[in-house]
mmCIF file of C-alpha atoms in Angstrom:
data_model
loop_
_atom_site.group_PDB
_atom_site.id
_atom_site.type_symbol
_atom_site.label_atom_id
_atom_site.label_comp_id
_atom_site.label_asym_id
_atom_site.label_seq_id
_atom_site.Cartn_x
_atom_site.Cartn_y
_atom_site.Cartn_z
ATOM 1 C CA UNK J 4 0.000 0.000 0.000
ATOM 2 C CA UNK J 5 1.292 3.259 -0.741
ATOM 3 C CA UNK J 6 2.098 5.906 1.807
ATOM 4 C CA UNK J 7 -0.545 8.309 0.294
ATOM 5 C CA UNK J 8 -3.136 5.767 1.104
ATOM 6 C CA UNK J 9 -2.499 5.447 4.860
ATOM 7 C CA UNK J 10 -4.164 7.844 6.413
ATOM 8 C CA UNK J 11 -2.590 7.359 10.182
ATOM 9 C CA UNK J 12 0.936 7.680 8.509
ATOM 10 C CA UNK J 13 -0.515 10.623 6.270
ATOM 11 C CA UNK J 14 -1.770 12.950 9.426
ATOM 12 C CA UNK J 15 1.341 11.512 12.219
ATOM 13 C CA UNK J 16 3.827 13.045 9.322
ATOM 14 C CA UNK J 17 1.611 16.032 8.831
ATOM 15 C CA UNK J 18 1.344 16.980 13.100
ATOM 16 C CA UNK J 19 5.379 16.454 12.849
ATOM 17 C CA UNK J 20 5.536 19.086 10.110
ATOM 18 C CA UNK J 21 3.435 21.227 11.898
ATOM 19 C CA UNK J 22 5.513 20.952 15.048
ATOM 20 C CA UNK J 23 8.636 21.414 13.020
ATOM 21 C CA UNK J 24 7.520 24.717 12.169
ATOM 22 C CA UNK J 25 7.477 26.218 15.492
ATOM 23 C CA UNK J 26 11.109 24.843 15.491
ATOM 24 C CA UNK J 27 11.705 26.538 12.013
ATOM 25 C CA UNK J 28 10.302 29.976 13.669
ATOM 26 C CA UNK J 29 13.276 29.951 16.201
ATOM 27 C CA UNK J 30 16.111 28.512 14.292
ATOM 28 C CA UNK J 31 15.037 31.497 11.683
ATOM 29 C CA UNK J 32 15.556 33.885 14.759
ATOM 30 C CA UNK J 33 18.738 36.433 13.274
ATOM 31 C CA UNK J 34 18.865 34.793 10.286
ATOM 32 C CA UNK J 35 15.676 36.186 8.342
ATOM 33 C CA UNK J 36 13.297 38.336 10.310
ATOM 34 C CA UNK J 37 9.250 37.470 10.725
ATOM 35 C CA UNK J 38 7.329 39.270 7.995
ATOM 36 C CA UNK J 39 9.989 38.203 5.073
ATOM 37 C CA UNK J 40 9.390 34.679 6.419
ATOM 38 C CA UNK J 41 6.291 34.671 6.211
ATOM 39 C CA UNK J 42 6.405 36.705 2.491
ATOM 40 C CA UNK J 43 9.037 34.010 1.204
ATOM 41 C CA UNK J 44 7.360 31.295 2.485
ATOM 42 C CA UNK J 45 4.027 32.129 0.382
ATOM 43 C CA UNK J 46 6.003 33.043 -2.919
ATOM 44 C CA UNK J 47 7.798 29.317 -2.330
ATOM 45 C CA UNK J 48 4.424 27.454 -1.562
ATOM 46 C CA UNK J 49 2.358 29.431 -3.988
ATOM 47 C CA UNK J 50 4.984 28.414 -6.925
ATOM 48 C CA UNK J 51 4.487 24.729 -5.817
ATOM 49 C CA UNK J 52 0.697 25.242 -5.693
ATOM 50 C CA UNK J 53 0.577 27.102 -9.384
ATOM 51 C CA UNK J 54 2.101 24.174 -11.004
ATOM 52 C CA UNK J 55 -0.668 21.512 -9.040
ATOM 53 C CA UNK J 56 -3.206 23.760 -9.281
ATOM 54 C CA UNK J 57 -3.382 26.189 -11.850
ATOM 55 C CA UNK J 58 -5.300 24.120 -14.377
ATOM 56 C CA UNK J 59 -8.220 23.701 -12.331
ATOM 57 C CA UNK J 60 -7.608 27.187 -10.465
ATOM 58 C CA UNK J 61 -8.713 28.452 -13.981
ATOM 59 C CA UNK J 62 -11.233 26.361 -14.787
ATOM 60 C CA UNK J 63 -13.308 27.429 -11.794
ATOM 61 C CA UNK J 64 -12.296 31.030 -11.647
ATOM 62 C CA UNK J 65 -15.886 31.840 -12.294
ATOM 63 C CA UNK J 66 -16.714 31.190 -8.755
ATOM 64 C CA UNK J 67 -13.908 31.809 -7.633
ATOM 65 C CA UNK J 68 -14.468 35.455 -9.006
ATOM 66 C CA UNK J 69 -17.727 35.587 -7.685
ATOM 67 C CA UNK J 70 -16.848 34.969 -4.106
ATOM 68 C CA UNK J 71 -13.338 36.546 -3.666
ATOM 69 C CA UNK J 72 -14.191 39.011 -0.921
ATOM 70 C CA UNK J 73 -14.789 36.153 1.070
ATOM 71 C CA UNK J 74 -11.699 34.321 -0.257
ATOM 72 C CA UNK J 75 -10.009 37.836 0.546
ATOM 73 C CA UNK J 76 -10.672 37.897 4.425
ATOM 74 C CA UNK J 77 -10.082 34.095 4.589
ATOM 75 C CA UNK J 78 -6.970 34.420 3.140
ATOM 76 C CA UNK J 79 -6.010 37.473 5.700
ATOM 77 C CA UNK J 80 -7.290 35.951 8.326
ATOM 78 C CA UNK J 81 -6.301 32.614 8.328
ATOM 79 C CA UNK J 82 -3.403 32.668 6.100
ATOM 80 C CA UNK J 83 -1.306 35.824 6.797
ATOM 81 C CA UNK J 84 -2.536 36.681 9.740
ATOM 82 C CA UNK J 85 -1.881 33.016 11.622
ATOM 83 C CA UNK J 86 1.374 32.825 9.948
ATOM 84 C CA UNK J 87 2.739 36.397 10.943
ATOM 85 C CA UNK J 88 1.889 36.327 14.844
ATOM 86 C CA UNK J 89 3.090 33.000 14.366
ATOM 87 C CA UNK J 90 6.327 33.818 13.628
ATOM 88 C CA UNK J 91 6.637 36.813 15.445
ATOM 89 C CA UNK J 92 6.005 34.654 18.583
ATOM 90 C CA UNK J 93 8.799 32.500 18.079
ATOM 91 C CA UNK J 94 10.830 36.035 18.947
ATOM 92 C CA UNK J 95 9.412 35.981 22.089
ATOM 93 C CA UNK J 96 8.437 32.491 23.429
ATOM 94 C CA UNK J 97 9.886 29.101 22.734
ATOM 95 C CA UNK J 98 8.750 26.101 20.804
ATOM 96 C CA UNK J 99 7.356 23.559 23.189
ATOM 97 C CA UNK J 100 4.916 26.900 24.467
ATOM 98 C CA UNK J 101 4.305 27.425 20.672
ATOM 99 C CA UNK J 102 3.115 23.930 20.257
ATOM 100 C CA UNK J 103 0.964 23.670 23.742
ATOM 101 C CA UNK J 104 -0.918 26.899 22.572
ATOM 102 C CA UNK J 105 -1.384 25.848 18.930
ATOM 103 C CA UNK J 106 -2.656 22.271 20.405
ATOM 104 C CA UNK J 107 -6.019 24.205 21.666
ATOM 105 C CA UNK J 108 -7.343 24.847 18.462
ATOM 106 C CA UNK J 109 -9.769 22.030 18.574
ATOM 107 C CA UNK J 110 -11.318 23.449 21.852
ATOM 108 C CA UNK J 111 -11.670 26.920 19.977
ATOM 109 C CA UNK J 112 -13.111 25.654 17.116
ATOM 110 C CA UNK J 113 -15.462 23.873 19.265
ATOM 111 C CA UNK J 114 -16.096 27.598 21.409
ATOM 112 C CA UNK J 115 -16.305 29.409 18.185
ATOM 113 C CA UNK J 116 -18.850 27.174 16.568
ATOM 114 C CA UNK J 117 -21.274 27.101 19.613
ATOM 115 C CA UNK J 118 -20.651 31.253 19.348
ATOM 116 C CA UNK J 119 -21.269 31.603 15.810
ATOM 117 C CA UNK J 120 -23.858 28.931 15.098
ATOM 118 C CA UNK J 121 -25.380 27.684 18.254
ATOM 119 C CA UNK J 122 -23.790 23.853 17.731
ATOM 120 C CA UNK J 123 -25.182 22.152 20.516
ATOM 121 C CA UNK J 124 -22.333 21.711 23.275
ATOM 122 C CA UNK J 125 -22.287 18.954 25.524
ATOM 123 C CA UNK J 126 -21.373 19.149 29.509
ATOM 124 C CA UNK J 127 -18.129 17.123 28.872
ATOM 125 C CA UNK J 128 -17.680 19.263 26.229
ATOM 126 C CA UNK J 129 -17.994 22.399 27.914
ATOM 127 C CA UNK J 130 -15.534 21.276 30.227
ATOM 128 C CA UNK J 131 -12.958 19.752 28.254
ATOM 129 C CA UNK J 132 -13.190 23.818 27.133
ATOM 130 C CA UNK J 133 -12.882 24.873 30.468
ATOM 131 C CA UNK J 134 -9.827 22.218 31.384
ATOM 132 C CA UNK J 135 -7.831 23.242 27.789
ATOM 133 C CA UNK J 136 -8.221 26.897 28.237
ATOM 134 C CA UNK J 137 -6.973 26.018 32.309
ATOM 135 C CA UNK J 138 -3.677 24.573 30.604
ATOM 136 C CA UNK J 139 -3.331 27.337 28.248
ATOM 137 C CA UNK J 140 -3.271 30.090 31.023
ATOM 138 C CA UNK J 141 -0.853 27.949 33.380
ATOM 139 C CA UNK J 142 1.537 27.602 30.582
ATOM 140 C CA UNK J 143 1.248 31.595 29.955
ATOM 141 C CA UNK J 144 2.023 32.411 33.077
ATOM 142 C CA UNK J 145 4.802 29.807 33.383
ATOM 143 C CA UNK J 146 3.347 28.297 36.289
ATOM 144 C CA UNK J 147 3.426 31.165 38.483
ATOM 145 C CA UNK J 148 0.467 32.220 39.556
ATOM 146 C CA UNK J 149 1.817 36.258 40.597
ATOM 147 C CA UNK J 150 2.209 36.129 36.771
ATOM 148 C CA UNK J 151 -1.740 35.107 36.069
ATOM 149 C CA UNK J 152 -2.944 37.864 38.583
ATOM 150 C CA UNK J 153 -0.605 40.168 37.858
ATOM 151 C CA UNK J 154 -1.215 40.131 34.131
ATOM 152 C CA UNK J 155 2.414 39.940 33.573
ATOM 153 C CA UNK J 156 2.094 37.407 30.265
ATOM 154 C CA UNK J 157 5.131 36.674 27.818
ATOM 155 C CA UNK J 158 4.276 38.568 24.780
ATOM 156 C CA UNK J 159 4.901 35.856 22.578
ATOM 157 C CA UNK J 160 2.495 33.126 24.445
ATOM 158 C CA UNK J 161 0.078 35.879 24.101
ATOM 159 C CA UNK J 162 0.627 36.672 19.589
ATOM 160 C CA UNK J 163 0.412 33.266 19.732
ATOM 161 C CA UNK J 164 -3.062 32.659 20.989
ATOM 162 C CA UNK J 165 -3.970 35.501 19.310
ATOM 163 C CA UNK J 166 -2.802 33.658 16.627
ATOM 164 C CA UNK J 167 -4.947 30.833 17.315
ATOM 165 C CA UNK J 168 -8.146 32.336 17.709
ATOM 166 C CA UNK J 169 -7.728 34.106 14.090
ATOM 167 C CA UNK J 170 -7.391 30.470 13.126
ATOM 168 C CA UNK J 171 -9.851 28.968 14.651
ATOM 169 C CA UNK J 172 -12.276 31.678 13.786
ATOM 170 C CA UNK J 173 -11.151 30.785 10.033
ATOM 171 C CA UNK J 174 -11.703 27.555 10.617
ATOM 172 C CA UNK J 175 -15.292 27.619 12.158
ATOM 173 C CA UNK J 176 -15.803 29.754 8.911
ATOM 174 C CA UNK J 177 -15.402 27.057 6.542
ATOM 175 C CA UNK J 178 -18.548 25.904 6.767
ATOM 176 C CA UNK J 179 -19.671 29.005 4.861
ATOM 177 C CA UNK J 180 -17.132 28.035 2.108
ATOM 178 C CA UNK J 181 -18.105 28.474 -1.548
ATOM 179 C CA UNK J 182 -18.375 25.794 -4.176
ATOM 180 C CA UNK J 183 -14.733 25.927 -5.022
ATOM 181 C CA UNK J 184 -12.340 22.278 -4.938
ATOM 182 C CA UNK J 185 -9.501 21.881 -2.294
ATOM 183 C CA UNK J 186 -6.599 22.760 -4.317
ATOM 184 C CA UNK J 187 -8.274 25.577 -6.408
ATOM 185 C CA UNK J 188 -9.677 26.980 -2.964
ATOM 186 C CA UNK J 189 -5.892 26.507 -1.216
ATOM 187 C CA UNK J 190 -4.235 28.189 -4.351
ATOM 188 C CA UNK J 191 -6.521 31.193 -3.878
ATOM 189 C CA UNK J 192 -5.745 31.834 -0.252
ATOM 190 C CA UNK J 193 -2.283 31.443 -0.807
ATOM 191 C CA UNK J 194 -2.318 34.751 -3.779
ATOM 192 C CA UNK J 195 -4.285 36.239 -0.939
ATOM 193 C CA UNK J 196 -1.836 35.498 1.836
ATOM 194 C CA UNK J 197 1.246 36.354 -0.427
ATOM 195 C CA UNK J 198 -0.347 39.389 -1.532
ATOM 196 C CA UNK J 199 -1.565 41.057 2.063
ATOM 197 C CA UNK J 200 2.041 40.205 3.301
ATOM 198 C CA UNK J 201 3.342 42.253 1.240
ATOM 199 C CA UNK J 202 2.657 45.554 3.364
ATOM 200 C CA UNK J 203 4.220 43.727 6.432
ATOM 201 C CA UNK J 204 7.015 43.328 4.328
ATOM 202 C CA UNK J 205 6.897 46.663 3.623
ATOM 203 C CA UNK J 206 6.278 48.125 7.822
ATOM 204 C CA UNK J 207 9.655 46.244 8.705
ATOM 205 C CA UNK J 208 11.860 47.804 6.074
ATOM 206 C CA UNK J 209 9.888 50.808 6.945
ATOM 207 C CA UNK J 210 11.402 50.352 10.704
ATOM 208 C CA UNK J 211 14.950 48.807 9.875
ATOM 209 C CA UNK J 212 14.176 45.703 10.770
ATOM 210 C CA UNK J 213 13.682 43.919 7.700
ATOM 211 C CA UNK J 214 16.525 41.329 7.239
ATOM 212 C CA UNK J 215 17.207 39.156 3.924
ATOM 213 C CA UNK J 216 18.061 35.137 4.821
ATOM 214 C CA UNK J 217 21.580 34.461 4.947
ATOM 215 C CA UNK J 218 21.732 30.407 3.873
ATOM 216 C CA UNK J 219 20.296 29.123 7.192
ATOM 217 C CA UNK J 220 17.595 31.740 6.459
ATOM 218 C CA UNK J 221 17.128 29.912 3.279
ATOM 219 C CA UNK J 222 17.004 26.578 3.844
ATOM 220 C CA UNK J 223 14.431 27.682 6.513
ATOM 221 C CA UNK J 224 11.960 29.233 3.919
ATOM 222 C CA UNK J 225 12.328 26.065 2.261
ATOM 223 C CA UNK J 226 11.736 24.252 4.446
ATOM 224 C CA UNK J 227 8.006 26.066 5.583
ATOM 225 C CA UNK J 228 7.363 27.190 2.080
ATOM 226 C CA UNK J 229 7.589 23.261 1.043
ATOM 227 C CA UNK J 230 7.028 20.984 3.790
ATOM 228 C CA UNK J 231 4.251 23.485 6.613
ATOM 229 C CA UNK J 232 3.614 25.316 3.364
ATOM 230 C CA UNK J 233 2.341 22.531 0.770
ATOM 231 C CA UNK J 234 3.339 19.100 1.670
ATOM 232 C CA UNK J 235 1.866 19.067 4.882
ATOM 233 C CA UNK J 236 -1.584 20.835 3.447
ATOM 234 C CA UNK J 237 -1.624 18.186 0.915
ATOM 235 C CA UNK J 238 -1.176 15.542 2.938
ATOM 236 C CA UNK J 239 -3.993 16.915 5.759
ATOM 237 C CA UNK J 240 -6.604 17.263 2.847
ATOM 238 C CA UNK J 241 -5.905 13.447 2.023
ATOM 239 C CA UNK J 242 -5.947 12.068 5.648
ATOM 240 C CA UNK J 243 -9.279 13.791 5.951
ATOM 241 C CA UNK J 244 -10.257 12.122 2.443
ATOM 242 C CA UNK J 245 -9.374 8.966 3.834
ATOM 243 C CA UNK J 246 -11.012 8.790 7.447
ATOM 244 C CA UNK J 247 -13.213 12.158 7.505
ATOM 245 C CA UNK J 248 -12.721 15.191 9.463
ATOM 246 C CA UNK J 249 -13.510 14.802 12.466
ATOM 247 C CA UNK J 250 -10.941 11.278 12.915
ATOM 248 C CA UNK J 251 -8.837 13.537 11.004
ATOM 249 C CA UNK J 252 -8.923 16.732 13.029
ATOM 250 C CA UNK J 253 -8.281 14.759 16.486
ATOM 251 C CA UNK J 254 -4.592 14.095 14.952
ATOM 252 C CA UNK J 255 -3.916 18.273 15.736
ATOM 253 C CA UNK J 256 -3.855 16.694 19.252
ATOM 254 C CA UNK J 257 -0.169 15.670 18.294
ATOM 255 C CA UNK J 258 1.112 18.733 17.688
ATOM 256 C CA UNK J 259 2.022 19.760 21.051
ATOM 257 C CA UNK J 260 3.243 16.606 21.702
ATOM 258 C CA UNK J 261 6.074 16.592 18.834
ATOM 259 C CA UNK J 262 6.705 20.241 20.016
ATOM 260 C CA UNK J 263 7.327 19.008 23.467
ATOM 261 C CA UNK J 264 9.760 16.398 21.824
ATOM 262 C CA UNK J 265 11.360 18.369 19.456
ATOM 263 C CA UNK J 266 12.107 21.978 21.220
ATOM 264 C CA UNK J 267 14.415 20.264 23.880
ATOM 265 C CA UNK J 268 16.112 18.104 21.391
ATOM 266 C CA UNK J 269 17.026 20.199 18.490
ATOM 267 C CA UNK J 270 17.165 23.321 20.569
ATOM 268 C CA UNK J 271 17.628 22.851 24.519
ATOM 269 C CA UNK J 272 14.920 24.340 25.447
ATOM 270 C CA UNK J 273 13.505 23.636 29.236
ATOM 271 C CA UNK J 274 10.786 21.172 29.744
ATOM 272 C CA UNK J 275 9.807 22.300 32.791
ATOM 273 C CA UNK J 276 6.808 21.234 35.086
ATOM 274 C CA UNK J 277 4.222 23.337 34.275
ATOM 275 C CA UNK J 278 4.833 22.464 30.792
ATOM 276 C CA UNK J 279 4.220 19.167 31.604
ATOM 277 C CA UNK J 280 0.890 20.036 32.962
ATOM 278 C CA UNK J 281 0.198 22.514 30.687
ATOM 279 C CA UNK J 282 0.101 19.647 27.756
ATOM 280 C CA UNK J 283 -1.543 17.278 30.583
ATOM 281 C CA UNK J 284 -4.822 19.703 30.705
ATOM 282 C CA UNK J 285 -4.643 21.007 27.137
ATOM 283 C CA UNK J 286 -4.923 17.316 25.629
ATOM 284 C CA UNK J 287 -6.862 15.947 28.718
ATOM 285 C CA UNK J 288 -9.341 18.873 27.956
ATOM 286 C CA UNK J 289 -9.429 17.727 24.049
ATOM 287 C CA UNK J 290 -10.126 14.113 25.175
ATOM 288 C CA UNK J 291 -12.508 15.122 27.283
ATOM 289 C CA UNK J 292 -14.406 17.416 24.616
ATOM 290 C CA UNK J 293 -14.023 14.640 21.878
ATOM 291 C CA UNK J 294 -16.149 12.034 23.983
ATOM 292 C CA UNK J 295 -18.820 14.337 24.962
ATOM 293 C CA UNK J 296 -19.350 15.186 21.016
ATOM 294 C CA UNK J 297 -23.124 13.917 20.366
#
């Protein structure tokens, strides 16, 4: 059987990508700066996504055409916007709190569709929401609880749930999405996202702060441009092909864990307790969600 066609391979090689990413954001630190990052990764991944594509990108531009507003704030939103504070973060914060924060998703998308739609929301679910969010706010204020009264949060744990919200507020707006294919719809938000970059782009030379990749820089924007970028899309689209969304989407629930793995191997970052914790509650609370769904 070929790897394409097994789905738990597929999506355990798509959370590692994912994770790697947040490892990507710091190694990038001094070597290329956030908003070219994100601007080179979108020219790399929309080249790849032209070429897959483009045929079919054209053949429904019709509706495409007809709903690009909505394509536009998708794109913004959920594309640029996710991706900048993403990156940003890593300035601030390290990778294993990148991961933790990223790994409540789920739970948002869960808040954001009982917000936006009324989804019926279970008692387990509601607190699975409560225990996730619990993790989330320990692992912001690093365990110290001065910190969580005093309001003293690290800026980056902070972009980064930021981050997350945008995302799962993208996400929850899916189900509004027009009658467009996967890779057609993908290809659009990625002109999107490479195009409202551009003024980011444009604030940090503004400031001095812009700086071009030197080769680590490089080999960093190819490595999110190709693997986070496209490989890692592709690969989601066909593990939720395979076993449906919802199976699917429980595989985010790795992320974290591959962050907690990977930031203290590849770059010595602390593991400390309340990380520990931290990823106890913020999966616990996604277990505890899942098994209260209806």
């Amino acid at each position: 059987m070929r790897l394409y066609d097994r789905p738990y391979l597929i999506l355990a090689a798509t959370t590692l990508i994912w994770a790697g990413n947040a490892i990507a954001s710091r190694l990038a630190i001094g070597h290329v700066s956030p908003m070219v990052l994100t601007t080179l990764r979108w020219v790399g991944t929309l080249t790849l996504m032209i070429a897959l594509a483009g045929a079919a990108f054209r053949t429904e531009w019709p509706v495409i055409r007809a709903h690009w507003k909505w394509l536009a704030v998708m794109g913004v939103v959920g594309f640029t916007g996710f991706n900048a504070l993403f990156y940003i973060s890593a300035v601030y914060t390290t990778a294993v709190n990148i991961g933790i924060i990223q790994g409540s998703i789920p739970v948002m998308v869960l808040a954001g569709a009982y917000l936006a739609y009324r989804t019926p929301v279970t008692g387990l679910q509601a607190i699975g929401i409560v225990v996730t969010i619990a993790g989330v706010a320990l692992l912001a204020a690093r365990g110290d609880l001065a910190v969580l009264t005093g309001l003293g949060f690290n800026l980056g744990d902070l972009l980064m749930l930021i981050a997350c919200l945008g995302y799962a507020a993208y996400t929850v707006a899916l189900r509004e999405r027009p009658p467009i294919s996967p890779r057609p719809f993908f290809l659009g938000l990625a002109i999107v996202a490479l195009i409202s970059s551009l003024p980011l782009v444009g604030i940090e030379i503004a400031h001095s702060t812009a700086q071009w990749p030197d080769l680590r820089g490089w080999l960093i924007i190819l490595y999110v441009a190709v693997l986070p970028g496209f490989v890692a899309q592709l690969f989601f689209m066909r593990g939720v092909e395979l076993i449906g969304p919802g199976r699917a989407g429980l595989w985010v629930n790795l992320v974290p864990v591959w962050s907690a793995i990977l930031g203290p191997l590849i770059l010595g970052e602390v593991f400390a307790w309340y990380h520990a914790v931290a990823l106890s509650l913020v999966l616990g609370g996604i277990a505890i969600a899942e098994s209260g769904k209806r």
